[in-house]
Amino acid sequence: MLLYQVTLLIWNSWNFFACSISEDLIKETADALVSSGLADLGYVYVNIDDCWSAATRNLKGQLVPDPKTFPSGIKALSDYVHGKGLKLGIYGDAGAFTCKVRPGSLFHETGDAQLFADWGVDYLKYDNCFNLGIDPKKRYPPMRDALNATGRTIFYSICEWGVEDPALWARGVGNSWRTTDDINDTWASMTTIADINDKWASHAGPGGWNDPDMLEVGNGGMTYQEYRAHFSIWALMKAPLLIGCDVRNMTAETLEILSNKEVISVNQDSLGVQGRKVYVSGEANCLQVWAGPLSGNRLVVAFWNRCSKAATITARWDVLGLESSTHVSIRDLWQHKEVKENAVASFGAKVDSHDCHVYIFTPKTVAHSES
């Protein structure tokens, strides 16, 4: 199993389209990823979620695409996507059926993995429905082994919903593992999932990633500020960034969020350490500082205001693991500019309700004069 040193940038069909998918939609999405510039930023995986397959297997016991919505087959679609310089992802289930009652891959791992490889699939999201009550620690490794046996590099995304704490056992089984239940396009869902995923920060890193589910950015249920916070925190947590909106019809604001190169670079940092919540204050701990180390002796620091009113959030150096006398230059990744040249001991900023500021802190080496 290839150990991915950074997590992936992806588009997935489920959040916006659910079962209303087709080969034309996937082709148009691939086109839009390229034309919008998102592909150039790293969003190269085009992932088909549930409902792509027919209701039953064929007489050979193989999975077959739904003839109404994918009449040309998955291999032809894969060729189209690859022709755009992109990669194709597909969906399966470690149970008797998928969540939408299409054939699952439980006890069919070897044949299904080979079929996916023959089709040119590059990514498998492997769900948890109709699992017959079998321990996930027994159901998920067989597909890993089957994928490895094909000889094709296929990213293996375990979607076990965090039921049996996969952060504790899934490294070496999958490339990523869901730590939470499904996300909804609401502030309450997004913040709850961020907090759950944060608990497992120490278990993620190069070779295996915590997955707090897909991005809802652009789907209409949250404000611009809330979506900006959503994207910022997911990037800081080194989560797979799975676009979940209709990229063929994005607003300028949605594209601005999803295409922020500086925030994406935090997500893709070579050190691969998941940032985490390091300090809380205010009523119900709604003023928060999240932070984590980056390559080059830098830090990413996010000020997240989960209160109902604008407020000033301050980070002290001791909270960030810095000596109080350290001089730090600070860059704002949403304003795209340096905001402080020589901060010492602490730094604060006013943050609007439900918004999030993201900074790169670069500690400076201060030369000492000789006596």
PDB file of N, CA, C and O in Angstrom, residues 195-236:
ATOM      1  N   ASP A 195     -14.612  19.349  16.342  1.00  0.00           N
ATOM      2  CA  ASP A 195     -14.220  19.005  17.707  1.00  0.00           C
ATOM      3  C   ASP A 195     -13.961  17.511  17.866  1.00  0.00           C
ATOM      4  O   ASP A 195     -13.017  17.099  18.549  1.00  0.00           O
ATOM      5  N   ILE A 196     -14.787  16.690  17.239  1.00  0.00           N
ATOM      6  CA  ILE A 196     -14.584  15.240  17.320  1.00  0.00           C
ATOM      7  C   ILE A 196     -13.265  14.854  16.654  1.00  0.00           C
ATOM      8  O   ILE A 196     -12.459  14.087  17.200  1.00  0.00           O
ATOM      9  N   ASN A 197     -13.032  15.381  15.467  1.00  0.00           N
ATOM     10  CA  ASN A 197     -11.812  15.038  14.744  1.00  0.00           C
ATOM     11  C   ASN A 197     -10.564  15.493  15.495  1.00  0.00           C
ATOM     12  O   ASN A 197      -9.512  14.844  15.448  1.00  0.00           O
ATOM     13  N   ASP A 198     -10.686  16.611  16.203  1.00  0.00           N
ATOM     14  CA  ASP A 198      -9.552  17.155  16.951  1.00  0.00           C
ATOM     15  C   ASP A 198      -9.045  16.170  17.993  1.00  0.00           C
ATOM     16  O   ASP A 198      -7.840  16.118  18.282  1.00  0.00           O
ATOM     17  N   LYS A 199      -9.925  15.366  18.547  1.00  0.00           N
ATOM     18  CA  LYS A 199      -9.532  14.423  19.597  1.00  0.00           C
ATOM     19  C   LYS A 199      -8.507  13.404  19.113  1.00  0.00           C
ATOM     20  O   LYS A 199      -7.770  12.819  19.903  1.00  0.00           O
ATOM     21  N   TRP A 200      -8.481  13.174  17.787  1.00  0.00           N
ATOM     22  CA  TRP A 200      -7.635  12.118  17.237  1.00  0.00           C
ATOM     23  C   TRP A 200      -6.391  12.672  16.542  1.00  0.00           C
ATOM     24  O   TRP A 200      -5.716  11.959  15.782  1.00  0.00           O
ATOM     25  N   ALA A 201      -6.058  13.930  16.813  1.00  0.00           N
ATOM     26  CA  ALA A 201      -4.984  14.601  16.081  1.00  0.00           C
ATOM     27  C   ALA A 201      -3.659  13.842  16.149  1.00  0.00           C
ATOM     28  O   ALA A 201      -2.923  13.766  15.157  1.00  0.00           O
ATOM     29  N   SER A 202      -3.332  13.289  17.287  1.00  0.00           N
ATOM     30  CA  SER A 202      -2.017  12.659  17.453  1.00  0.00           C
ATOM     31  C   SER A 202      -1.865  11.384  16.632  1.00  0.00           C
ATOM     32  O   SER A 202      -0.747  10.876  16.482  1.00  0.00           O
ATOM     33  N   HIS A 203      -2.954  10.867  16.089  1.00  0.00           N
ATOM     34  CA  HIS A 203      -2.900   9.606  15.346  1.00  0.00           C
ATOM     35  C   HIS A 203      -2.747   9.801  13.844  1.00  0.00           C
ATOM     36  O   HIS A 203      -2.611   8.823  13.100  1.00  0.00           O
ATOM     37  N   ALA A 204      -2.783  11.042  13.375  1.00  0.00           N
ATOM     38  CA  ALA A 204      -2.683  11.310  11.939  1.00  0.00           C
ATOM     39  C   ALA A 204      -1.265  11.726  11.580  1.00  0.00           C
ATOM     40  O   ALA A 204      -0.489  12.141  12.425  1.00  0.00           O
ATOM     41  N   GLY A 205      -0.945  11.613  10.307  1.00  0.00           N
ATOM     42  CA  GLY A 205       0.344  12.049   9.812  1.00  0.00           C
ATOM     43  C   GLY A 205       0.664  11.370   8.504  1.00  0.00           C
ATOM     44  O   GLY A 205      -0.150  10.588   7.983  1.00  0.00           O
ATOM     45  N   PRO A 206       1.810  11.662   7.921  1.00  0.00           N
ATOM     46  CA  PRO A 206       2.174  11.049   6.640  1.00  0.00           C
ATOM     47  C   PRO A 206       1.966   9.534   6.661  1.00  0.00           C
ATOM     48  O   PRO A 206       2.437   8.842   7.565  1.00  0.00           O
ATOM     49  N   GLY A 207       1.216   9.052   5.690  1.00  0.00           N
ATOM     50  CA  GLY A 207       0.888   7.635   5.625  1.00  0.00           C
ATOM     51  C   GLY A 207      -0.511   7.302   6.099  1.00  0.00           C
ATOM     52  O   GLY A 207      -1.025   6.219   5.810  1.00  0.00           O
ATOM     53  N   GLY A 208      -1.169   8.221   6.822  1.00  0.00           N
ATOM     54  CA  GLY A 208      -2.533   7.948   7.286  1.00  0.00           C
ATOM     55  C   GLY A 208      -3.173   9.191   7.868  1.00  0.00           C
ATOM     56  O   GLY A 208      -2.582   9.849   8.724  1.00  0.00           O
ATOM     57  N   TRP A 209      -4.404   9.476   7.423  1.00  0.00           N
ATOM     58  CA  TRP A 209      -5.013  10.778   7.724  1.00  0.00           C
ATOM     59  C   TRP A 209      -6.393  10.636   8.349  1.00  0.00           C
ATOM     60  O   TRP A 209      -7.218   9.840   7.898  1.00  0.00           O
ATOM     61  N   ASN A 210      -6.644  11.442   9.379  1.00  0.00           N
ATOM     62  CA  ASN A 210      -8.001  11.571   9.916  1.00  0.00           C
ATOM     63  C   ASN A 210      -8.883  12.273   8.889  1.00  0.00           C
ATOM     64  O   ASN A 210      -8.482  13.279   8.305  1.00  0.00           O
ATOM     65  N   ASP A 211     -10.093  11.762   8.711  1.00  0.00           N
ATOM     66  CA  ASP A 211     -11.021  12.305   7.715  1.00  0.00           C
ATOM     67  C   ASP A 211     -12.312  12.729   8.404  1.00  0.00           C
ATOM     68  O   ASP A 211     -13.136  11.883   8.757  1.00  0.00           O
ATOM     69  N   PRO A 212     -12.508  14.046   8.605  1.00  0.00           N
ATOM     70  CA  PRO A 212     -13.729  14.533   9.241  1.00  0.00           C
ATOM     71  C   PRO A 212     -14.877  14.768   8.259  1.00  0.00           C
ATOM     72  O   PRO A 212     -15.782  15.561   8.526  1.00  0.00           O
ATOM     73  N   ASP A 213     -14.850  14.100   7.142  1.00  0.00           N
ATOM     74  CA  ASP A 213     -15.869  14.141   6.088  1.00  0.00           C
ATOM     75  C   ASP A 213     -15.686  15.359   5.183  1.00  0.00           C
ATOM     76  O   ASP A 213     -14.824  16.200   5.377  1.00  0.00           O
ATOM     77  N   MET A 214     -16.552  15.426   4.190  1.00  0.00           N
ATOM     78  CA  MET A 214     -16.373  16.340   3.061  1.00  0.00           C
ATOM     79  C   MET A 214     -16.690  17.793   3.415  1.00  0.00           C
ATOM     80  O   MET A 214     -17.370  18.085   4.385  1.00  0.00           O
ATOM     81  N   LEU A 215     -16.183  18.679   2.584  1.00  0.00           N
ATOM     82  CA  LEU A 215     -16.475  20.103   2.713  1.00  0.00           C
ATOM     83  C   LEU A 215     -17.881  20.410   2.214  1.00  0.00           C
ATOM     84  O   LEU A 215     -18.324  19.873   1.193  1.00  0.00           O
ATOM     85  N   GLU A 216     -18.566  21.298   2.926  1.00  0.00           N
ATOM     86  CA  GLU A 216     -19.880  21.776   2.490  1.00  0.00           C
ATOM     87  C   GLU A 216     -19.783  23.161   1.842  1.00  0.00           C
ATOM     88  O   GLU A 216     -20.807  23.746   1.484  1.00  0.00           O
ATOM     89  N   VAL A 217     -18.581  23.668   1.690  1.00  0.00           N
ATOM     90  CA  VAL A 217     -18.381  25.020   1.144  1.00  0.00           C
ATOM     91  C   VAL A 217     -19.104  25.169  -0.193  1.00  0.00           C
ATOM     92  O   VAL A 217     -18.900  24.386  -1.117  1.00  0.00           O
ATOM     93  N   GLY A 218     -19.983  26.188  -0.269  1.00  0.00           N
ATOM     94  CA  GLY A 218     -20.686  26.480  -1.512  1.00  0.00           C
ATOM     95  C   GLY A 218     -22.043  25.845  -1.656  1.00  0.00           C
ATOM     96  O   GLY A 218     -22.728  26.062  -2.666  1.00  0.00           O
ATOM     97  N   ASN A 219     -22.488  25.092  -0.647  1.00  0.00           N
ATOM     98  CA  ASN A 219     -23.783  24.414  -0.773  1.00  0.00           C
ATOM     99  C   ASN A 219     -24.956  25.204  -0.205  1.00  0.00           C
ATOM    100  O   ASN A 219     -26.105  24.768  -0.310  1.00  0.00           O
ATOM    101  N   GLY A 220     -24.694  26.363   0.402  1.00  0.00           N
ATOM    102  CA  GLY A 220     -25.776  27.295   0.726  1.00  0.00           C
ATOM    103  C   GLY A 220     -26.286  27.306   2.140  1.00  0.00           C
ATOM    104  O   GLY A 220     -27.086  28.179   2.496  1.00  0.00           O
ATOM    105  N   GLY A 221     -25.850  26.374   2.993  1.00  0.00           N
ATOM    106  CA  GLY A 221     -26.400  26.300   4.341  1.00  0.00           C
ATOM    107  C   GLY A 221     -25.681  27.131   5.378  1.00  0.00           C
ATOM    108  O   GLY A 221     -26.162  27.289   6.500  1.00  0.00           O
ATOM    109  N   MET A 222     -24.519  27.665   5.017  1.00  0.00           N
ATOM    110  CA  MET A 222     -23.746  28.484   5.946  1.00  0.00           C
ATOM    111  C   MET A 222     -23.364  29.809   5.286  1.00  0.00           C
ATOM    112  O   MET A 222     -23.496  29.971   4.071  1.00  0.00           O
ATOM    113  N   THR A 223     -22.894  30.738   6.103  1.00  0.00           N
ATOM    114  CA  THR A 223     -22.481  32.048   5.600  1.00  0.00           C
ATOM    115  C   THR A 223     -21.075  31.966   5.005  1.00  0.00           C
ATOM    116  O   THR A 223     -20.352  30.982   5.194  1.00  0.00           O
ATOM    117  N   TYR A 224     -20.683  33.020   4.333  1.00  0.00           N
ATOM    118  CA  TYR A 224     -19.329  33.109   3.789  1.00  0.00           C
ATOM    119  C   TYR A 224     -18.295  32.936   4.899  1.00  0.00           C
ATOM    120  O   TYR A 224     -17.307  32.197   4.745  1.00  0.00           O
ATOM    121  N   GLN A 225     -18.509  33.613   6.030  1.00  0.00           N
ATOM    122  CA  GLN A 225     -17.561  33.524   7.141  1.00  0.00           C
ATOM    123  C   GLN A 225     -17.494  32.095   7.686  1.00  0.00           C
ATOM    124  O   GLN A 225     -16.407  31.595   8.023  1.00  0.00           O
ATOM    125  N   GLU A 226     -18.642  31.451   7.785  1.00  0.00           N
ATOM    126  CA  GLU A 226     -18.661  30.079   8.302  1.00  0.00           C
ATOM    127  C   GLU A 226     -17.977  29.110   7.346  1.00  0.00           C
ATOM    128  O   GLU A 226     -17.247  28.207   7.777  1.00  0.00           O
ATOM    129  N   TYR A 227     -18.185  29.306   6.059  1.00  0.00           N
ATOM    130  CA  TYR A 227     -17.502  28.452   5.084  1.00  0.00           C
ATOM    131  C   TYR A 227     -15.996  28.697   5.103  1.00  0.00           C
ATOM    132  O   TYR A 227     -15.199  27.766   4.939  1.00  0.00           O
ATOM    133  N   ARG A 228     -15.597  29.943   5.290  1.00  0.00           N
ATOM    134  CA  ARG A 228     -14.176  30.252   5.355  1.00  0.00           C
ATOM    135  C   ARG A 228     -13.553  29.580   6.583  1.00  0.00           C
ATOM    136  O   ARG A 228     -12.435  29.039   6.503  1.00  0.00           O
ATOM    137  N   ALA A 229     -14.271  29.576   7.683  1.00  0.00           N
ATOM    138  CA  ALA A 229     -13.796  28.879   8.880  1.00  0.00           C
ATOM    139  C   ALA A 229     -13.727  27.370   8.636  1.00  0.00           C
ATOM    140  O   ALA A 229     -12.752  26.703   9.017  1.00  0.00           O
ATOM    141  N   HIS A 230     -14.753  26.835   8.013  1.00  0.00           N
ATOM    142  CA  HIS A 230     -14.823  25.409   7.677  1.00  0.00           C
ATOM    143  C   HIS A 230     -13.586  24.995   6.876  1.00  0.00           C
ATOM    144  O   HIS A 230     -12.864  24.047   7.241  1.00  0.00           O
ATOM    145  N   PHE A 231     -13.299  25.726   5.815  1.00  0.00           N
ATOM    146  CA  PHE A 231     -12.157  25.411   4.959  1.00  0.00           C
ATOM    147  C   PHE A 231     -10.841  25.576   5.712  1.00  0.00           C
ATOM    148  O   PHE A 231      -9.924  24.746   5.597  1.00  0.00           O
ATOM    149  N   SER A 232     -10.750  26.626   6.508  1.00  0.00           N
ATOM    150  CA  SER A 232      -9.520  26.917   7.250  1.00  0.00           C
ATOM    151  C   SER A 232      -9.186  25.809   8.242  1.00  0.00           C
ATOM    152  O   SER A 232      -8.036  25.338   8.314  1.00  0.00           O
ATOM    153  N   ILE A 233     -10.176  25.406   9.020  1.00  0.00           N
ATOM    154  CA  ILE A 233      -9.931  24.399  10.058  1.00  0.00           C
ATOM    155  C   ILE A 233      -9.653  23.034   9.443  1.00  0.00           C
ATOM    156  O   ILE A 233      -8.790  22.289   9.914  1.00  0.00           O
ATOM    157  N   TRP A 234     -10.367  22.685   8.378  1.00  0.00           N
ATOM    158  CA  TRP A 234     -10.109  21.404   7.704  1.00  0.00           C
ATOM    159  C   TRP A 234      -8.674  21.388   7.145  1.00  0.00           C
ATOM    160  O   TRP A 234      -7.976  20.380   7.227  1.00  0.00           O
ATOM    161  N   ALA A 235      -8.244  22.517   6.585  1.00  0.00           N
ATOM    162  CA  ALA A 235      -6.880  22.595   6.058  1.00  0.00           C
ATOM    163  C   ALA A 235      -5.864  22.455   7.183  1.00  0.00           C
ATOM    164  O   ALA A 235      -4.879  21.716   7.064  1.00  0.00           O
ATOM    165  N   LEU A 236      -6.080  23.162   8.289  1.00  0.00           N
ATOM    166  CA  LEU A 236      -5.178  23.111   9.436  1.00  0.00           C
ATOM    167  C   LEU A 236      -5.107  21.693  10.011  1.00  0.00           C
ATOM    168  O   LEU A 236      -4.043  21.247  10.448  1.00  0.00           O
TER     169      LEU A 236
END
